[in-house]
């Protein structure tokens, strides 16, 4: 019998980055597997997920927000929401969690080589895109133009501000931030993410658009991508569902006949058009 | 295909206890045991504990492979966290008297537990189990296995099938495992004659004829496609109106495989446990954000039906229902899968 897929490896929280404070706080945890062999054999691609355990509290499914080009650790960004995520927010560096995975499918980083990428995120939804962005930046020559459009309600709700400060200095990357309402000292776009997309006005030619974020944002982003001439199979998104097993057995994360944990989380808009099921 | 080469024997009824006694030292034997008016599969130590005059067990014997609650592993909490794997049982088991439909249900859910990631808890028990079936001479009022390509006396999906043909059992060996079990106790068995085979056929025909209810799905592929076209039909709301969301239909269904995973803890120790879960419960899909993709009873009833008659056939090329009738027998408000499916076939897209 192979390894027990339900049994997590132990990982130590190496560092914690406070992304967003307040009621809906977001923290990014850098996790290092305790077993060196696991550290080496754990490989993944942008878009894939892990199940993180807090022993005694339970497990939660997260997109890996670091890139496979970063070795020795993985990162997950956690929005404080339920029992497990709240407990995770209480953790400190040095604390031990369990990790199993990687799970699910991934962005087609090899199929997309040579293409222009338009990556549109909102709020915590940026987590899987962050992995993809870092991956593309680290393999920059393999890809065409890179447009990054990211927004949140206020400047305080933006994640990964350090990453964006760096991205803005990259010449071959167009990183465009937005906030919903005007604030003093804000020099980027003011308005919703779908509007910022129209302003940036990316060409659909030889392009792939990926959008992750709140369902309502995704809805309008996809509408606008359509207006810009993107076809259904040029648009990708990631879906979320309640998960328990992460490996297509416990049954709960289905949308129609697909299991988000196993057949997702990455879907093309074309695929989504054809699924009959509740999201 | 297997059927033509299958070995067939006779076991006299009065030899059955002896056979059970002979295999008891090597195997843990689960057999139908009567408790008040219900029958459960339970471990037995002597043949007299079991009852073979029963229609079907209330809880399907999938529970012997996929426990209702099961410790996946234990751990120590605090500063020095350690994970201790649960020891997987290596006991050999015989599920004695399992019905052909319930045996089929295991073949149906096998791919869920093997696909991509092997589930050690289910698979160890499944591999260690020998299924000794018992044909249904008297199907119940809600049995409809014949509508789904089954038969009350089908040896398919079993290692051994016993059929009561009067004062003896007609014994069909359908697998290596089955052959080996009989091999070790060969002296109790005699080869079956053509007359015995004919008797079995007669018994089977009588049982098939005794099944009165019929679900109308003529062509599985066409029906799967048909369901695709009526997903948004008001029909689902109508049939779900009276559902109480009790979950009986799913807990007792031999092909339902959903589970929840929970941590149980004392001060410094804990265990990760899995328990059967039900898609009929609203919490089942509730996101931490408060969003629920299946908020209404309609969504959940439809999901149960589609899981079995649309999603599962798409993923595994088989309908995830064996026609055991448990969900019909036990639904407090008489939601009847035979009617639901038969009438769905008539709904206009
Ligand atoms: S859906 Fe009902 S009839 Fe079909 S296998 Fe499950 S309990 Fe039996
Ligand atoms: S047994 Fe009947 S009432 Fe209970 S959840 Fe199933 S369909 Fe609904
Ligand atoms: S989380 Fe269990 S099937 Fe997807």
PDB file of N, CA and C in Angstrom, chain A residues 3 5 7-9 33 38-52 61-66 68 74 76 99-106 131 245-248 260-265, chain B residues 116-117:
ATOM      1  N   UNK A   3       1.674   5.459   0.407  1.00  0.00           N
ATOM      2  CA  UNK A   3       1.542   6.348   1.560  1.00  0.00           C
ATOM      3  C   UNK A   3       0.083   6.668   1.843  1.00  0.00           C
ATOM      4  N   UNK A   5      -2.721   8.934   2.108  1.00  0.00           N
ATOM      5  CA  UNK A   5      -2.896  10.290   1.588  1.00  0.00           C
ATOM      6  C   UNK A   5      -3.550  11.247   2.584  1.00  0.00           C
ATOM      7  N   UNK A   7      -2.641  11.454   5.779  1.00  0.00           N
ATOM      8  CA  UNK A   7      -1.755  11.772   6.885  1.00  0.00           C
ATOM      9  C   UNK A   7      -0.795  12.890   6.502  1.00  0.00           C
ATOM     10  N   UNK A   8      -0.920  14.026   7.172  1.00  0.00           N
ATOM     11  CA  UNK A   8      -0.109  15.182   6.770  1.00  0.00           C
ATOM     12  C   UNK A   8       1.348  15.051   7.208  1.00  0.00           C
ATOM     13  N   UNK A   9       2.202  15.754   6.480  1.00  0.00           N
ATOM     14  CA  UNK A   9       3.591  15.914   6.928  1.00  0.00           C
ATOM     15  C   UNK A   9       3.633  17.098   7.888  1.00  0.00           C
ATOM     16  N   UNK A  33       8.722  22.237   5.538  1.00  0.00           N
ATOM     17  CA  UNK A  33       8.543  20.844   5.950  1.00  0.00           C
ATOM     18  C   UNK A  33       9.679  20.433   6.873  1.00  0.00           C
ATOM     19  N   UNK A  38      10.892  15.287   2.389  1.00  0.00           N
ATOM     20  CA  UNK A  38       9.607  15.834   1.933  1.00  0.00           C
ATOM     21  C   UNK A  38       9.855  17.174   1.239  1.00  0.00           C
ATOM     22  N   UNK A  39      10.719  17.971   1.826  1.00  0.00           N
ATOM     23  CA  UNK A  39      11.040  19.280   1.234  1.00  0.00           C
ATOM     24  C   UNK A  39      11.487  19.109  -0.213  1.00  0.00           C
ATOM     25  N   UNK A  40      12.261  18.044  -0.452  1.00  0.00           N
ATOM     26  CA  UNK A  40      12.760  17.833  -1.809  1.00  0.00           C
ATOM     27  C   UNK A  40      11.700  17.270  -2.735  1.00  0.00           C
ATOM     28  N   UNK A  41      10.921  16.341  -2.211  1.00  0.00           N
ATOM     29  CA  UNK A  41      10.012  15.667  -3.143  1.00  0.00           C
ATOM     30  C   UNK A  41       8.690  16.409  -3.342  1.00  0.00           C
ATOM     31  N   UNK A  42       8.418  17.388  -2.511  1.00  0.00           N
ATOM     32  CA  UNK A  42       7.164  18.126  -2.656  1.00  0.00           C
ATOM     33  C   UNK A  42       7.291  19.118  -3.808  1.00  0.00           C
ATOM     34  N   UNK A  43       6.712  18.783  -4.947  1.00  0.00           N
ATOM     35  CA  UNK A  43       6.759  19.696  -6.087  1.00  0.00           C
ATOM     36  C   UNK A  43       5.345  20.024  -6.509  1.00  0.00           C
ATOM     37  N   UNK A  44       5.166  21.202  -7.042  1.00  0.00           N
ATOM     38  CA  UNK A  44       3.819  21.613  -7.438  1.00  0.00           C
ATOM     39  C   UNK A  44       3.924  22.620  -8.569  1.00  0.00           C
ATOM     40  N   UNK A  45       2.785  23.003  -9.097  1.00  0.00           N
ATOM     41  CA  UNK A  45       2.740  24.037 -10.134  1.00  0.00           C
ATOM     42  C   UNK A  45       1.747  25.113  -9.702  1.00  0.00           C
ATOM     43  N   UNK A  46       1.901  26.330 -10.215  1.00  0.00           N
ATOM     44  CA  UNK A  46       1.001  27.417  -9.806  1.00  0.00           C
ATOM     45  C   UNK A  46      -0.466  27.039 -10.015  1.00  0.00           C
ATOM     46  N   UNK A  47      -1.279  27.326  -9.005  1.00  0.00           N
ATOM     47  CA  UNK A  47      -2.702  27.003  -9.067  1.00  0.00           C
ATOM     48  C   UNK A  47      -3.048  25.848  -8.141  1.00  0.00           C
ATOM     49  N   UNK A  48      -2.050  25.018  -7.837  1.00  0.00           N
ATOM     50  CA  UNK A  48      -2.337  23.858  -6.980  1.00  0.00           C
ATOM     51  C   UNK A  48      -2.528  24.264  -5.518  1.00  0.00           C
ATOM     52  N   UNK A  49      -3.107  23.326  -4.757  1.00  0.00           N
ATOM     53  CA  UNK A  49      -3.523  23.629  -3.393  1.00  0.00           C
ATOM     54  C   UNK A  49      -2.909  22.653  -2.397  1.00  0.00           C
ATOM     55  N   UNK A  50      -2.986  23.029  -1.136  1.00  0.00           N
ATOM     56  CA  UNK A  50      -2.596  22.108  -0.062  1.00  0.00           C
ATOM     57  C   UNK A  50      -3.674  22.106   1.011  1.00  0.00           C
ATOM     58  N   UNK A  51      -3.717  21.017   1.754  1.00  0.00           N
ATOM     59  CA  UNK A  51      -4.590  20.930   2.911  1.00  0.00           C
ATOM     60  C   UNK A  51      -3.690  21.172   4.117  1.00  0.00           C
ATOM     61  N   UNK A  52      -4.005  22.204   4.873  1.00  0.00           N
ATOM     62  CA  UNK A  52      -3.196  22.542   6.051  1.00  0.00           C
ATOM     63  C   UNK A  52      -3.971  22.172   7.307  1.00  0.00           C
ATOM     64  N   UNK A  61      -8.303  24.031   3.167  1.00  0.00           N
ATOM     65  CA  UNK A  61      -7.734  23.900   1.823  1.00  0.00           C
ATOM     66  C   UNK A  61      -7.304  25.284   1.338  1.00  0.00           C
ATOM     67  N   UNK A  62      -6.039  25.428   0.939  1.00  0.00           N
ATOM     68  CA  UNK A  62      -5.562  26.724   0.466  1.00  0.00           C
ATOM     69  C   UNK A  62      -4.821  26.586  -0.852  1.00  0.00           C
ATOM     70  N   UNK A  63      -4.952  27.610  -1.668  1.00  0.00           N
ATOM     71  CA  UNK A  63      -4.095  27.702  -2.841  1.00  0.00           C
ATOM     72  C   UNK A  63      -2.690  28.018  -2.345  1.00  0.00           C
ATOM     73  N   UNK A  64      -1.693  27.429  -2.971  1.00  0.00           N
ATOM     74  CA  UNK A  64      -0.315  27.773  -2.606  1.00  0.00           C
ATOM     75  C   UNK A  64      -0.032  29.144  -3.207  1.00  0.00           C
ATOM     76  N   UNK A  65       0.393  30.102  -2.377  1.00  0.00           N
ATOM     77  CA  UNK A  65       0.571  31.459  -2.898  1.00  0.00           C
ATOM     78  C   UNK A  65       2.033  31.776  -3.204  1.00  0.00           C
ATOM     79  N   UNK A  66       2.925  30.817  -2.967  1.00  0.00           N
ATOM     80  CA  UNK A  66       4.312  31.013  -3.394  1.00  0.00           C
ATOM     81  C   UNK A  66       4.497  30.285  -4.720  1.00  0.00           C
ATOM     82  N   UNK A  68       6.640  27.673  -7.396  1.00  0.00           N
ATOM     83  CA  UNK A  68       7.544  26.517  -7.379  1.00  0.00           C
ATOM     84  C   UNK A  68       8.995  26.913  -7.635  1.00  0.00           C
ATOM     85  N   UNK A  74       6.878  26.600   1.264  1.00  0.00           N
ATOM     86  CA  UNK A  74       5.685  27.010   0.517  1.00  0.00           C
ATOM     87  C   UNK A  74       4.974  28.071   1.352  1.00  0.00           C
ATOM     88  N   UNK A  76       1.104  29.964   2.162  1.00  0.00           N
ATOM     89  CA  UNK A  76      -0.348  30.022   1.975  1.00  0.00           C
ATOM     90  C   UNK A  76      -0.834  31.325   2.604  1.00  0.00           C
ATOM     91  N   UNK A  99       0.708  19.433   6.720  1.00  0.00           N
ATOM     92  CA  UNK A  99       0.440  19.802   5.325  1.00  0.00           C
ATOM     93  C   UNK A  99       0.331  18.528   4.497  1.00  0.00           C
ATOM     94  N   UNK A 100      -0.696  18.432   3.673  1.00  0.00           N
ATOM     95  CA  UNK A 100      -0.733  17.353   2.683  1.00  0.00           C
ATOM     96  C   UNK A 100      -1.119  17.931   1.331  1.00  0.00           C
ATOM     97  N   UNK A 101      -0.658  17.285   0.291  1.00  0.00           N
ATOM     98  CA  UNK A 101      -0.895  17.781  -1.057  1.00  0.00           C
ATOM     99  C   UNK A 101       0.318  17.474  -1.917  1.00  0.00           C
ATOM    100  N   UNK A 102       0.555  18.166  -3.006  1.00  0.00           N
ATOM    101  CA  UNK A 102      -0.318  19.203  -3.563  1.00  0.00           C
ATOM    102  C   UNK A 102      -1.526  18.578  -4.248  1.00  0.00           C
ATOM    103  N   UNK A 103      -2.606  19.327  -4.281  1.00  0.00           N
ATOM    104  CA  UNK A 103      -3.841  18.810  -4.835  1.00  0.00           C
ATOM    105  C   UNK A 103      -4.350  19.665  -5.990  1.00  0.00           C
ATOM    106  N   UNK A 104      -5.146  19.030  -6.788  1.00  0.00           N
ATOM    107  CA  UNK A 104      -5.857  19.737  -7.852  1.00  0.00           C
ATOM    108  C   UNK A 104      -5.019  19.942  -9.093  1.00  0.00           C
ATOM    109  N   UNK A 105      -5.645  20.579 -10.067  1.00  0.00           N
ATOM    110  CA  UNK A 105      -4.930  20.875 -11.312  1.00  0.00           C
ATOM    111  C   UNK A 105      -4.206  22.211 -11.165  1.00  0.00           C
ATOM    112  N   UNK A 106      -3.657  22.717 -12.252  1.00  0.00           N
ATOM    113  CA  UNK A 106      -2.829  23.922 -12.140  1.00  0.00           C
ATOM    114  C   UNK A 106      -3.017  24.766 -13.381  1.00  0.00           C
ATOM    115  N   UNK A 131       1.237  33.073  -7.094  1.00  0.00           N
ATOM    116  CA  UNK A 131       2.120  31.965  -7.441  1.00  0.00           C
ATOM    117  C   UNK A 131       2.457  32.019  -8.930  1.00  0.00           C
ATOM    118  N   UNK A 245     -11.721  16.241   2.110  1.00  0.00           N
ATOM    119  CA  UNK A 245     -10.665  15.267   1.818  1.00  0.00           C
ATOM    120  C   UNK A 245      -9.599  15.855   0.894  1.00  0.00           C
ATOM    121  N   UNK A 246     -10.026  16.668  -0.053  1.00  0.00           N
ATOM    122  CA  UNK A 246      -9.080  17.251  -1.007  1.00  0.00           C
ATOM    123  C   UNK A 246      -8.684  16.304  -2.124  1.00  0.00           C
ATOM    124  N   UNK A 247      -9.198  15.064  -2.081  1.00  0.00           N
ATOM    125  CA  UNK A 247      -8.737  14.070  -3.045  1.00  0.00           C
ATOM    126  C   UNK A 247      -9.898  13.333  -3.722  1.00  0.00           C
ATOM    127  N   UNK A 248     -11.014  14.013  -3.845  1.00  0.00           N
ATOM    128  CA  UNK A 248     -12.109  13.459  -4.649  1.00  0.00           C
ATOM    129  C   UNK A 248     -12.850  12.290  -4.045  1.00  0.00           C
ATOM    130  N   UNK A 260     -14.101  19.980  -7.382  1.00  0.00           N
ATOM    131  CA  UNK A 260     -13.206  21.135  -7.454  1.00  0.00           C
ATOM    132  C   UNK A 260     -11.819  20.776  -6.916  1.00  0.00           C
ATOM    133  N   UNK A 261     -11.777  19.911  -5.887  1.00  0.00           N
ATOM    134  CA  UNK A 261     -10.487  19.579  -5.273  1.00  0.00           C
ATOM    135  C   UNK A 261      -9.586  18.790  -6.209  1.00  0.00           C
ATOM    136  N   UNK A 262     -10.195  18.042  -7.115  1.00  0.00           N
ATOM    137  CA  UNK A 262      -9.429  17.100  -7.915  1.00  0.00           C
ATOM    138  C   UNK A 262      -9.421  17.541  -9.381  1.00  0.00           C
ATOM    139  N   UNK A 263     -10.589  17.895  -9.903  1.00  0.00           N
ATOM    140  CA  UNK A 263     -10.698  18.309 -11.307  1.00  0.00           C
ATOM    141  C   UNK A 263     -10.426  19.801 -11.457  1.00  0.00           C
ATOM    142  N   UNK A 264     -10.497  20.558 -10.369  1.00  0.00           N
ATOM    143  CA  UNK A 264     -10.201  21.987 -10.352  1.00  0.00           C
ATOM    144  C   UNK A 264      -8.933  22.179  -9.579  1.00  0.00           C
ATOM    145  N   UNK A 265      -8.685  23.337  -9.012  1.00  0.00           N
ATOM    146  CA  UNK A 265      -9.590  24.492  -8.943  1.00  0.00           C
ATOM    147  C   UNK A 265      -9.587  25.354 -10.209  1.00  0.00           C
TER     148      UNK A 265
ATOM    149  N   UNK B 116      -6.599   7.721  -8.232  1.00  0.00           N
ATOM    150  CA  UNK B 116      -5.510   8.683  -7.937  1.00  0.00           C
ATOM    151  C   UNK B 116      -4.855   8.502  -6.571  1.00  0.00           C
ATOM    152  N   UNK B 117      -5.648   8.618  -5.515  1.00  0.00           N
ATOM    153  CA  UNK B 117      -5.111   8.480  -4.171  1.00  0.00           C
ATOM    154  C   UNK B 117      -5.780   7.277  -3.524  1.00  0.00           C
TER     155      UNK B 117
END
